[in-house]
PDB file of C-alpha atoms in Angstrom:
ATOM      1  CA  UNK A   1      -0.002  -0.001  -0.003  1.00 87.00           C
ATOM      2  CA  UNK A   2       1.580   3.232  -1.147  1.00 89.00           C
ATOM      3  CA  UNK A   3       1.204   6.267   1.128  1.00 86.00           C
ATOM      4  CA  UNK A   4       2.120   9.178  -1.087  1.00 81.00           C
ATOM      5  CA  UNK A   5       0.182  12.179   0.228  1.00 69.00           C
ATOM      6  CA  UNK A   6      -1.060  15.238  -1.610  1.00 65.00           C
ATOM      7  CA  UNK A   7       1.975  16.904  -0.165  1.00 79.00           C
ATOM      8  CA  UNK A   8       3.975  15.369   2.698  1.00 92.00           C
ATOM      9  CA  UNK A   9       2.260  12.302   4.260  1.00 94.00           C
ATOM     10  CA  UNK A  10       4.270  12.425   7.508  1.00 96.00           C
ATOM     11  CA  UNK A  11       2.368  15.642   8.382  1.00 94.00           C
ATOM     12  CA  UNK A  12      -0.851  13.649   8.775  1.00 92.00           C
ATOM     13  CA  UNK A  13      -1.655  13.574  12.548  1.00 94.00           C
ATOM     14  CA  UNK A  14      -2.533   9.846  12.446  1.00 95.00           C
ATOM     15  CA  UNK A  15       0.357   8.886  10.158  1.00 96.00           C
ATOM     16  CA  UNK A  16       1.955   6.450  12.595  1.00 98.00           C
ATOM     17  CA  UNK A  17      -1.359   4.798  13.427  1.00 98.00           C
ATOM     18  CA  UNK A  18      -1.980   4.330   9.701  1.00 96.00           C
ATOM     19  CA  UNK A  19       1.433   2.733   9.118  1.00 97.00           C
ATOM     20  CA  UNK A  20       1.068   0.443  12.133  1.00 98.00           C
ATOM     21  CA  UNK A  21      -2.392  -0.623  10.938  1.00 98.00           C
ATOM     22  CA  UNK A  22      -1.186  -1.400   7.398  1.00 97.00           C
ATOM     23  CA  UNK A  23       1.696  -3.420   8.845  1.00 97.00           C
ATOM     24  CA  UNK A  24      -0.662  -5.322  11.185  1.00 98.00           C
ATOM     25  CA  UNK A  25      -2.594  -6.549   8.124  1.00 97.00           C
ATOM     26  CA  UNK A  26       0.546  -8.089   6.656  1.00 96.00           C
ATOM     27  CA  UNK A  27       0.696  -5.419   3.933  1.00 96.00           C
ATOM     28  CA  UNK A  28       3.934  -3.582   3.141  1.00 95.00           C
ATOM     29  CA  UNK A  29       3.616   0.199   3.610  1.00 96.00           C
ATOM     30  CA  UNK A  30       5.541   2.168   0.963  1.00 96.00           C
ATOM     31  CA  UNK A  31       6.063   5.780   1.985  1.00 97.00           C
ATOM     32  CA  UNK A  32       6.773   8.590  -0.475  1.00 95.00           C
ATOM     33  CA  UNK A  33       8.317  11.385   1.577  1.00 96.00           C
ATOM     34  CA  UNK A  34      10.451  14.443   0.925  1.00 95.00           C
ATOM     35  CA  UNK A  35      12.256  13.333   4.167  1.00 96.00           C
ATOM     36  CA  UNK A  36      12.277  16.905   5.519  1.00 96.00           C
ATOM     37  CA  UNK A  37      10.652  15.646   8.747  1.00 96.00           C
ATOM     38  CA  UNK A  38      12.469  12.293   8.784  1.00 98.00           C
ATOM     39  CA  UNK A  39      14.103  12.221  12.209  1.00 98.00           C
ATOM     40  CA  UNK A  40      16.172   9.231  13.254  1.00 98.00           C
ATOM     41  CA  UNK A  41      13.362   8.212  15.622  1.00 98.00           C
ATOM     42  CA  UNK A  42      10.707   8.323  12.855  1.00 98.00           C
ATOM     43  CA  UNK A  43      13.005   6.409  10.509  1.00 98.00           C
ATOM     44  CA  UNK A  44      13.407   3.756  13.210  1.00 98.00           C
ATOM     45  CA  UNK A  45       9.620   3.512  13.625  1.00 98.00           C
ATOM     46  CA  UNK A  46       9.159   2.960   9.885  1.00 98.00           C
ATOM     47  CA  UNK A  47      11.940   0.371   9.785  1.00 97.00           C
ATOM     48  CA  UNK A  48      10.334  -1.513  12.691  1.00 98.00           C
ATOM     49  CA  UNK A  49       6.967  -1.559  10.893  1.00 97.00           C
ATOM     50  CA  UNK A  50       8.354  -3.148   7.724  1.00 96.00           C
ATOM     51  CA  UNK A  51       7.936  -0.006   5.636  1.00 97.00           C
ATOM     52  CA  UNK A  52       9.840   0.878   2.505  1.00 96.00           C
ATOM     53  CA  UNK A  53      10.611   4.555   1.960  1.00 97.00           C
ATOM     54  CA  UNK A  54      10.948   6.516  -1.267  1.00 96.00           C
ATOM     55  CA  UNK A  55      12.743   9.760  -0.502  1.00 96.00           C
ATOM     56  CA  UNK A  56      13.529  12.745  -2.684  1.00 93.00           C
ATOM     57  CA  UNK A  57      16.787  13.825  -4.289  1.00 94.00           C
ATOM     58  CA  UNK A  58      16.457  15.987  -7.388  1.00 94.00           C
ATOM     59  CA  UNK A  59      19.935  17.436  -7.149  1.00 95.00           C
ATOM     60  CA  UNK A  60      23.171  17.276  -5.176  1.00 94.00           C
ATOM     61  CA  UNK A  61      23.481  21.044  -5.579  1.00 96.00           C
ATOM     62  CA  UNK A  62      21.649  22.904  -2.778  1.00 96.00           C
ATOM     63  CA  UNK A  63      20.614  25.825  -4.957  1.00 97.00           C
ATOM     64  CA  UNK A  64      19.104  23.524  -7.603  1.00 95.00           C
ATOM     65  CA  UNK A  65      17.306  21.295  -5.070  1.00 95.00           C
ATOM     66  CA  UNK A  66      15.926  24.348  -3.256  1.00 95.00           C
ATOM     67  CA  UNK A  67      14.617  25.815  -6.505  1.00 92.00           C
ATOM     68  CA  UNK A  68      12.964  22.594  -7.611  1.00 89.00           C
ATOM     69  CA  UNK A  69      11.453  22.058  -4.148  1.00 89.00           C
ATOM     70  CA  UNK A  70      10.275  25.648  -4.039  1.00 89.00           C
ATOM     71  CA  UNK A  71      11.789  26.425  -0.613  1.00 92.00           C
ATOM     72  CA  UNK A  72      15.131  27.736   0.606  1.00 96.00           C
ATOM     73  CA  UNK A  73      16.896  25.264   2.896  1.00 96.00           C
ATOM     74  CA  UNK A  74      15.013  22.259   1.526  1.00 95.00           C
ATOM     75  CA  UNK A  75      18.205  20.603   0.319  1.00 96.00           C
ATOM     76  CA  UNK A  76      19.807  20.482   3.760  1.00 97.00           C
ATOM     77  CA  UNK A  77      16.617  19.125   5.368  1.00 97.00           C
ATOM     78  CA  UNK A  78      16.207  16.480   2.661  1.00 97.00           C
ATOM     79  CA  UNK A  79      19.809  15.279   3.004  1.00 96.00           C
ATOM     80  CA  UNK A  80      19.462  15.052   6.816  1.00 98.00           C
ATOM     81  CA  UNK A  81      16.355  12.926   6.395  1.00 98.00           C
ATOM     82  CA  UNK A  82      18.089  10.592   3.955  1.00 97.00           C
ATOM     83  CA  UNK A  83      21.037  10.234   6.330  1.00 97.00           C
ATOM     84  CA  UNK A  84      18.654   9.200   9.122  1.00 98.00           C
ATOM     85  CA  UNK A  85      17.127   6.512   6.904  1.00 98.00           C
ATOM     86  CA  UNK A  86      20.586   5.182   6.078  1.00 96.00           C
ATOM     87  CA  UNK A  87      21.574   5.295   9.739  1.00 97.00           C
ATOM     88  CA  UNK A  88      18.764   2.981  10.921  1.00 97.00           C
ATOM     89  CA  UNK A  89      19.461   0.384   8.241  1.00 96.00           C
ATOM     90  CA  UNK A  90      17.285   1.097   5.215  1.00 96.00           C
ATOM     91  CA  UNK A  91      20.254   0.641   2.883  1.00 92.00           C
ATOM     92  CA  UNK A  92      20.931  -2.892   4.165  1.00 90.00           C
ATOM     93  CA  UNK A  93      18.558  -5.256   2.341  1.00 83.00           C
ATOM     94  CA  UNK A  94      17.857  -8.664   3.889  1.00 73.00           C
ATOM     95  CA  UNK A  95      18.690 -10.279   0.560  1.00 78.00           C
ATOM     96  CA  UNK A  96      20.316  -9.032  -2.624  1.00 72.00           C
ATOM     97  CA  UNK A  97      17.858  -7.049  -4.710  1.00 73.00           C
ATOM     98  CA  UNK A  98      15.250  -6.688  -1.939  1.00 85.00           C
ATOM     99  CA  UNK A  99      15.648  -2.953  -1.504  1.00 92.00           C
ATOM    100  CA  UNK A 100      13.694  -1.006   1.127  1.00 95.00           C
ATOM    101  CA  UNK A 101      14.832   2.493   0.241  1.00 97.00           C
ATOM    102  CA  UNK A 102      14.651   4.570  -2.897  1.00 96.00           C
ATOM    103  CA  UNK A 103      15.012   8.151  -3.960  1.00 96.00           C
ATOM    104  CA  UNK A 104      12.793   9.809  -6.505  1.00 93.00           C
ATOM    105  CA  UNK A 105      14.352  12.382  -8.782  1.00 90.00           C
ATOM    106  CA  UNK A 106      12.798  14.148 -11.725  1.00 89.00           C
ATOM    107  CA  UNK A 107      15.083  14.618 -14.714  1.00 92.00           C
ATOM    108  CA  UNK A 108      15.079  18.115 -16.195  1.00 92.00           C
ATOM    109  CA  UNK A 109      17.424  20.680 -17.685  1.00 92.00           C
ATOM    110  CA  UNK A 110      18.610  21.838 -14.253  1.00 93.00           C
ATOM    111  CA  UNK A 111      19.931  18.467 -13.081  1.00 94.00           C
ATOM    112  CA  UNK A 112      20.805  16.794 -16.394  1.00 94.00           C
ATOM    113  CA  UNK A 113      24.560  16.948 -15.763  1.00 95.00           C
ATOM    114  CA  UNK A 114      24.161  15.312 -12.336  1.00 96.00           C
ATOM    115  CA  UNK A 115      22.136  12.276 -13.378  1.00 95.00           C
ATOM    116  CA  UNK A 116      25.100   9.886 -13.662  1.00 96.00           C
ATOM    117  CA  UNK A 117      26.513  10.935 -10.274  1.00 96.00           C
ATOM    118  CA  UNK A 118      23.146  10.488  -8.549  1.00 95.00           C
ATOM    119  CA  UNK A 119      22.720   7.093 -10.237  1.00 97.00           C
ATOM    120  CA  UNK A 120      26.102   5.885  -8.935  1.00 97.00           C
ATOM    121  CA  UNK A 121      25.233   7.194  -5.432  1.00 94.00           C
ATOM    122  CA  UNK A 122      22.019   5.145  -5.450  1.00 95.00           C
ATOM    123  CA  UNK A 123      23.546   1.933  -6.750  1.00 95.00           C
ATOM    124  CA  UNK A 124      26.469   2.097  -4.321  1.00 94.00           C
ATOM    125  CA  UNK A 125      24.155   2.580  -1.309  1.00 92.00           C
ATOM    126  CA  UNK A 126      21.496  -0.061  -2.201  1.00 94.00           C
ATOM    127  CA  UNK A 127      18.988   2.685  -3.007  1.00 95.00           C
ATOM    128  CA  UNK A 128      16.433   2.217  -5.775  1.00 94.00           C
ATOM    129  CA  UNK A 129      16.858   5.115  -8.238  1.00 95.00           C
ATOM    130  CA  UNK A 130      13.318   6.190  -9.120  1.00 93.00           C
ATOM    131  CA  UNK A 131      14.138   8.484 -12.034  1.00 91.00           C
ATOM    132  CA  UNK A 132      11.061  10.094 -13.523  1.00 86.00           C
ATOM    133  CA  UNK A 133      10.567  12.547 -16.362  1.00 82.00           C
ATOM    134  CA  UNK A 134       9.109  15.963 -15.593  1.00 73.00           C
ATOM    135  CA  UNK A 135       5.368  15.675 -16.324  1.00 63.00           C
ATOM    136  CA  UNK A 136       3.604  18.793 -17.702  1.00 57.00           C
ATOM    137  CA  UNK A 137       1.084  19.120 -14.896  1.00 57.00           C
ATOM    138  CA  UNK A 138       0.734  21.361 -11.825  1.00 58.00           C
ATOM    139  CA  UNK A 139       3.781  23.511 -11.018  1.00 51.00           C
ATOM    140  CA  UNK A 140       5.797  21.752 -13.734  1.00 52.00           C
ATOM    141  CA  UNK A 141       3.292  23.032 -16.291  1.00 55.00           C
ATOM    142  CA  UNK A 142       2.909  26.512 -14.790  1.00 58.00           C
ATOM    143  CA  UNK A 143       6.471  27.396 -13.799  1.00 61.00           C
ATOM    144  CA  UNK A 144       8.934  24.775 -15.064  1.00 61.00           C
ATOM    145  CA  UNK A 145       7.885  24.213 -18.672  1.00 71.00           C
ATOM    146  CA  UNK A 146      11.221  25.526 -19.934  1.00 81.00           C
ATOM    147  CA  UNK A 147      12.986  22.827 -17.866  1.00 83.00           C
ATOM    148  CA  UNK A 148      11.463  19.917 -19.826  1.00 84.00           C
ATOM    149  CA  UNK A 149      13.995  17.685 -21.591  1.00 87.00           C
ATOM    150  CA  UNK A 150      13.849  16.922 -25.290  1.00 87.00           C
ATOM    151  CA  UNK A 151      13.275  13.374 -26.531  1.00 85.00           C
ATOM    152  CA  UNK A 152      16.917  13.192 -27.642  1.00 92.00           C
ATOM    153  CA  UNK A 153      18.188  14.278 -24.206  1.00 93.00           C
ATOM    154  CA  UNK A 154      16.060  11.621 -22.504  1.00 91.00           C
ATOM    155  CA  UNK A 155      17.260   8.940 -24.907  1.00 94.00           C
ATOM    156  CA  UNK A 156      20.909   9.902 -24.410  1.00 96.00           C
ATOM    157  CA  UNK A 157      20.872   9.746 -20.611  1.00 96.00           C
ATOM    158  CA  UNK A 158      18.836   6.510 -20.457  1.00 96.00           C
ATOM    159  CA  UNK A 159      21.256   4.714 -22.770  1.00 97.00           C
ATOM    160  CA  UNK A 160      24.186   6.056 -20.759  1.00 97.00           C
ATOM    161  CA  UNK A 161      22.682   4.802 -17.477  1.00 97.00           C
ATOM    162  CA  UNK A 162      22.018   1.398 -19.049  1.00 98.00           C
ATOM    163  CA  UNK A 163      25.667   1.258 -20.070  1.00 98.00           C
ATOM    164  CA  UNK A 164      26.714   2.138 -16.496  1.00 98.00           C
ATOM    165  CA  UNK A 165      24.477  -0.558 -14.987  1.00 97.00           C
ATOM    166  CA  UNK A 166      25.732  -3.224 -17.358  1.00 98.00           C
ATOM    167  CA  UNK A 167      29.384  -2.278 -16.805  1.00 98.00           C
ATOM    168  CA  UNK A 168      29.484  -1.680 -13.041  1.00 97.00           C
ATOM    169  CA  UNK A 169      26.426  -3.166 -11.326  1.00 95.00           C
ATOM    170  CA  UNK A 170      25.262  -6.203 -13.310  1.00 94.00           C
ATOM    171  CA  UNK A 171      21.815  -4.828 -14.153  1.00 94.00           C
ATOM    172  CA  UNK A 172      20.165  -5.041 -17.561  1.00 96.00           C
ATOM    173  CA  UNK A 173      16.841  -3.415 -18.362  1.00 96.00           C
ATOM    174  CA  UNK A 174      14.542  -2.114 -21.068  1.00 96.00           C
ATOM    175  CA  UNK A 175      15.550   1.491 -21.900  1.00 95.00           C
ATOM    176  CA  UNK A 176      12.152   2.539 -23.283  1.00 94.00           C
ATOM    177  CA  UNK A 177      10.155   2.446 -20.040  1.00 93.00           C
ATOM    178  CA  UNK A 178       8.914   5.775 -18.611  1.00 88.00           C
ATOM    179  CA  UNK A 179      10.708   5.284 -15.289  1.00 90.00           C
ATOM    180  CA  UNK A 180      14.363   4.582 -15.976  1.00 94.00           C
ATOM    181  CA  UNK A 181      15.088   0.860 -15.430  1.00 93.00           C
ATOM    182  CA  UNK A 182      11.491   0.228 -14.407  1.00 90.00           C
ATOM    183  CA  UNK A 183       8.149   0.016 -16.165  1.00 87.00           C
ATOM    184  CA  UNK A 184       4.989   1.552 -14.707  1.00 89.00           C
ATOM    185  CA  UNK A 185       1.789  -0.496 -14.898  1.00 93.00           C
ATOM    186  CA  UNK A 186      -0.172   1.412 -12.252  1.00 92.00           C
ATOM    187  CA  UNK A 187      -3.250   1.843 -14.416  1.00 94.00           C
ATOM    188  CA  UNK A 188      -3.663  -1.937 -14.582  1.00 94.00           C
ATOM    189  CA  UNK A 189      -3.896  -2.556 -10.841  1.00 91.00           C
ATOM    190  CA  UNK A 190      -3.942   0.526  -8.613  1.00 91.00           C
ATOM    191  CA  UNK A 191      -6.283   3.218  -7.331  1.00 93.00           C
ATOM    192  CA  UNK A 192      -5.068   6.643  -6.234  1.00 94.00           C
ATOM    193  CA  UNK A 193      -7.157   8.488  -3.622  1.00 92.00           C
ATOM    194  CA  UNK A 194      -6.532  12.231  -3.395  1.00 89.00           C
ATOM    195  CA  UNK A 195      -7.118  14.400  -0.353  1.00 85.00           C
ATOM    196  CA  UNK A 196     -10.724  15.164  -1.394  1.00 92.00           C
ATOM    197  CA  UNK A 197     -11.482  11.452  -1.731  1.00 94.00           C
ATOM    198  CA  UNK A 198     -11.545  11.476  -5.531  1.00 97.00           C
ATOM    199  CA  UNK A 199     -10.216   8.335  -7.212  1.00 97.00           C
ATOM    200  CA  UNK A 200      -7.718   8.425 -10.070  1.00 96.00           C
ATOM    201  CA  UNK A 201      -5.665   5.703 -11.783  1.00 95.00           C
ATOM    202  CA  UNK A 202      -2.498   7.553 -10.667  1.00 92.00           C
ATOM    203  CA  UNK A 203      -1.600  11.023  -9.388  1.00 88.00           C
ATOM    204  CA  UNK A 204      -1.050  12.829 -12.746  1.00 89.00           C
ATOM    205  CA  UNK A 205      -4.098  11.206 -14.389  1.00 95.00           C
ATOM    206  CA  UNK A 206      -6.450  13.858 -13.053  1.00 95.00           C
ATOM    207  CA  UNK A 207      -9.781  12.450 -14.226  1.00 97.00           C
ATOM    208  CA  UNK A 208     -11.542  14.284 -11.380  1.00 97.00           C
ATOM    209  CA  UNK A 209     -10.562  17.666 -12.845  1.00 96.00           C
ATOM    210  CA  UNK A 210     -11.944  17.036 -16.328  1.00 97.00           C
ATOM    211  CA  UNK A 211     -15.430  18.491 -16.982  1.00 97.00           C
ATOM    212  CA  UNK A 212     -16.337  15.659 -19.389  1.00 97.00           C
ATOM    213  CA  UNK A 213     -16.282  13.141 -16.527  1.00 97.00           C
ATOM    214  CA  UNK A 214     -18.541  15.079 -14.156  1.00 97.00           C
ATOM    215  CA  UNK A 215     -22.158  14.163 -13.513  1.00 96.00           C
ATOM    216  CA  UNK A 216     -24.428  17.089 -12.571  1.00 96.00           C
ATOM    217  CA  UNK A 217     -21.291  19.170 -12.112  1.00 95.00           C
ATOM    218  CA  UNK A 218     -19.534  16.747  -9.753  1.00 96.00           C
ATOM    219  CA  UNK A 219     -17.033  13.931 -10.190  1.00 98.00           C
ATOM    220  CA  UNK A 220     -18.889  10.813  -8.992  1.00 98.00           C
ATOM    221  CA  UNK A 221     -15.923   8.516  -8.291  1.00 98.00           C
ATOM    222  CA  UNK A 222     -15.343   9.682  -4.737  1.00 98.00           C
ATOM    223  CA  UNK A 223     -15.058   7.509  -1.603  1.00 97.00           C
ATOM    224  CA  UNK A 224     -17.611   9.735   0.150  1.00 96.00           C
ATOM    225  CA  UNK A 225     -20.186   8.955  -2.560  1.00 96.00           C
ATOM    226  CA  UNK A 226     -19.333   5.403  -3.658  1.00 96.00           C
ATOM    227  CA  UNK A 227     -17.529   2.460  -2.089  1.00 96.00           C
ATOM    228  CA  UNK A 228     -14.098   1.489  -3.370  1.00 94.00           C
ATOM    229  CA  UNK A 229     -15.646  -1.715  -4.710  1.00 96.00           C
ATOM    230  CA  UNK A 230     -18.272   0.242  -6.675  1.00 97.00           C
ATOM    231  CA  UNK A 231     -15.616   2.532  -8.089  1.00 97.00           C
ATOM    232  CA  UNK A 232     -13.326  -0.376  -8.933  1.00 96.00           C
ATOM    233  CA  UNK A 233     -16.198  -2.158 -10.729  1.00 97.00           C
ATOM    234  CA  UNK A 234     -17.408   0.958 -12.591  1.00 97.00           C
ATOM    235  CA  UNK A 235     -17.237   1.125 -16.382  1.00 97.00           C
ATOM    236  CA  UNK A 236     -14.684   3.943 -16.231  1.00 97.00           C
ATOM    237  CA  UNK A 237     -12.195   2.048 -14.095  1.00 97.00           C
ATOM    238  CA  UNK A 238     -12.745  -1.207 -15.987  1.00 97.00           C
ATOM    239  CA  UNK A 239     -11.767   0.797 -19.081  1.00 98.00           C
ATOM    240  CA  UNK A 240      -8.673   2.086 -17.309  1.00 97.00           C
ATOM    241  CA  UNK A 241      -7.603  -1.379 -16.125  1.00 97.00           C
ATOM    242  CA  UNK A 242      -7.796  -2.673 -19.692  1.00 97.00           C
ATOM    243  CA  UNK A 243      -6.023   0.270 -21.291  1.00 97.00           C
ATOM    244  CA  UNK A 244      -3.140  -2.006 -22.333  1.00 96.00           C
ATOM    245  CA  UNK A 245      -5.508  -3.637 -24.851  1.00 96.00           C
ATOM    246  CA  UNK A 246      -6.513  -0.290 -26.381  1.00 96.00           C
ATOM    247  CA  UNK A 247      -3.205   1.525 -26.808  1.00 97.00           C
ATOM    248  CA  UNK A 248      -2.687   3.528 -29.982  1.00 96.00           C
ATOM    249  CA  UNK A 249       0.206   4.369 -32.281  1.00 94.00           C
ATOM    250  CA  UNK A 250       3.551   2.680 -31.637  1.00 93.00           C
ATOM    251  CA  UNK A 251       2.286   1.247 -28.340  1.00 95.00           C
ATOM    252  CA  UNK A 252      -0.517  -0.766 -29.939  1.00 94.00           C
ATOM    253  CA  UNK A 253       1.449  -3.848 -30.983  1.00 92.00           C
ATOM    254  CA  UNK A 254       4.653  -3.323 -29.021  1.00 94.00           C
ATOM    255  CA  UNK A 255       6.307  -6.585 -27.974  1.00 94.00           C
ATOM    256  CA  UNK A 256       7.147  -5.082 -24.568  1.00 94.00           C
ATOM    257  CA  UNK A 257       3.551  -4.446 -23.422  1.00 90.00           C
ATOM    258  CA  UNK A 258       3.806  -6.935 -20.572  1.00 90.00           C
ATOM    259  CA  UNK A 259       6.393  -4.765 -18.842  1.00 92.00           C
ATOM    260  CA  UNK A 260       5.686  -1.333 -20.307  1.00 94.00           C
ATOM    261  CA  UNK A 261       2.574   0.571 -21.376  1.00 95.00           C
ATOM    262  CA  UNK A 262       4.374   3.889 -21.423  1.00 93.00           C
ATOM    263  CA  UNK A 263       3.448   6.595 -18.944  1.00 91.00           C
ATOM    264  CA  UNK A 264      -0.316   6.866 -19.131  1.00 94.00           C
ATOM    265  CA  UNK A 265      -0.238   9.880 -16.809  1.00 91.00           C
ATOM    266  CA  UNK A 266       2.096  11.738 -19.170  1.00 88.00           C
ATOM    267  CA  UNK A 267       0.013  10.761 -22.209  1.00 93.00           C
ATOM    268  CA  UNK A 268      -3.146  11.913 -20.441  1.00 94.00           C
ATOM    269  CA  UNK A 269      -1.638  15.246 -19.348  1.00 91.00           C
ATOM    270  CA  UNK A 270      -0.330  16.040 -22.830  1.00 91.00           C
ATOM    271  CA  UNK A 271      -3.553  14.899 -24.500  1.00 95.00           C
ATOM    272  CA  UNK A 272      -6.032  16.883 -22.426  1.00 95.00           C
ATOM    273  CA  UNK A 273      -3.758  19.921 -22.601  1.00 91.00           C
ATOM    274  CA  UNK A 274      -4.316  19.818 -26.366  1.00 94.00           C
ATOM    275  CA  UNK A 275      -8.077  19.385 -26.036  1.00 96.00           C
ATOM    276  CA  UNK A 276      -8.233  15.634 -26.636  1.00 97.00           C
ATOM    277  CA  UNK A 277     -11.063  13.632 -25.033  1.00 97.00           C
ATOM    278  CA  UNK A 278      -9.822  12.214 -21.675  1.00 97.00           C
ATOM    279  CA  UNK A 279     -10.483   8.560 -22.548  1.00 97.00           C
ATOM    280  CA  UNK A 280      -8.712   8.936 -25.886  1.00 97.00           C
ATOM    281  CA  UNK A 281      -5.825  10.735 -24.184  1.00 97.00           C
ATOM    282  CA  UNK A 282      -5.342   7.677 -21.960  1.00 97.00           C
ATOM    283  CA  UNK A 283      -4.864   5.497 -25.052  1.00 97.00           C
ATOM    284  CA  UNK A 284      -2.346   7.731 -26.809  1.00 96.00           C
ATOM    285  CA  UNK A 285       1.038   6.327 -27.692  1.00 94.00           C
ATOM    286  CA  UNK A 286       3.805   6.993 -25.192  1.00 89.00           C
ATOM    287  CA  UNK A 287       5.122  10.517 -25.696  1.00 79.00           C
ATOM    288  CA  UNK A 288       8.589   9.632 -24.359  1.00 80.00           C
ATOM    289  CA  UNK A 289       9.451   6.330 -26.055  1.00 88.00           C
ATOM    290  CA  UNK A 290      12.376   6.350 -28.491  1.00 90.00           C
ATOM    291  CA  UNK A 291      12.035   2.708 -29.632  1.00 89.00           C
TER     292      UNK A 291
END
């Protein structure tokens, strides 16, 4: 169960109760945190409750990290939080490959020259490198549009990282997936609940904000109006869960569909931005693939 927040989940007053409850059910809690509030004591609590933690590290340069985070001093706080996670043992997997710690970083023009260094840092410390591409939604669309990488820049750094993994770390992976070294199939199995209770396939697939999906002016797929089971069984979410069978363009007959359906959130964001129907936008070919 992924606890990602609509901001920073550790701010939630009942955060620890939630994590303990998830753990008591035999489910692994996966926490996405900027680690600003990650004290050594909190890190120890999460380690004890079998959690995995995805931190944040967009840059090793304080001025770049602060700018991307939108707050002065964020870099120092983030690094302290990561150090506390390392200190309590999150970088020591029980078995090879069973990682419990990752860092999420969003590739863009401001950190492009650092990507290889950050990748080595992750691999050498048993940290999963969750490298994403800047998605044109929210602040990235409003303030950071000029920081988006070109298709050629994305291709170049992915192939370089694949070369590094093959040469130094013994990893081999498909370079076309939206998350570097990892496919994303969220739309086929997950539900994302935002702070208002609206359900989406994933965070950037903002179905609840599209007027075409409202009924009498309101988005109906909300946990305060319908049960999770009703939402899961609805025609809309059945459509979403079968999106791999309806992909368009280069994605339609791709031989890698079992491990990659592109980034549906990115396709959706780009599509609706250009006035395309939301359900059609979900089917669009991957906007980032260089296959």
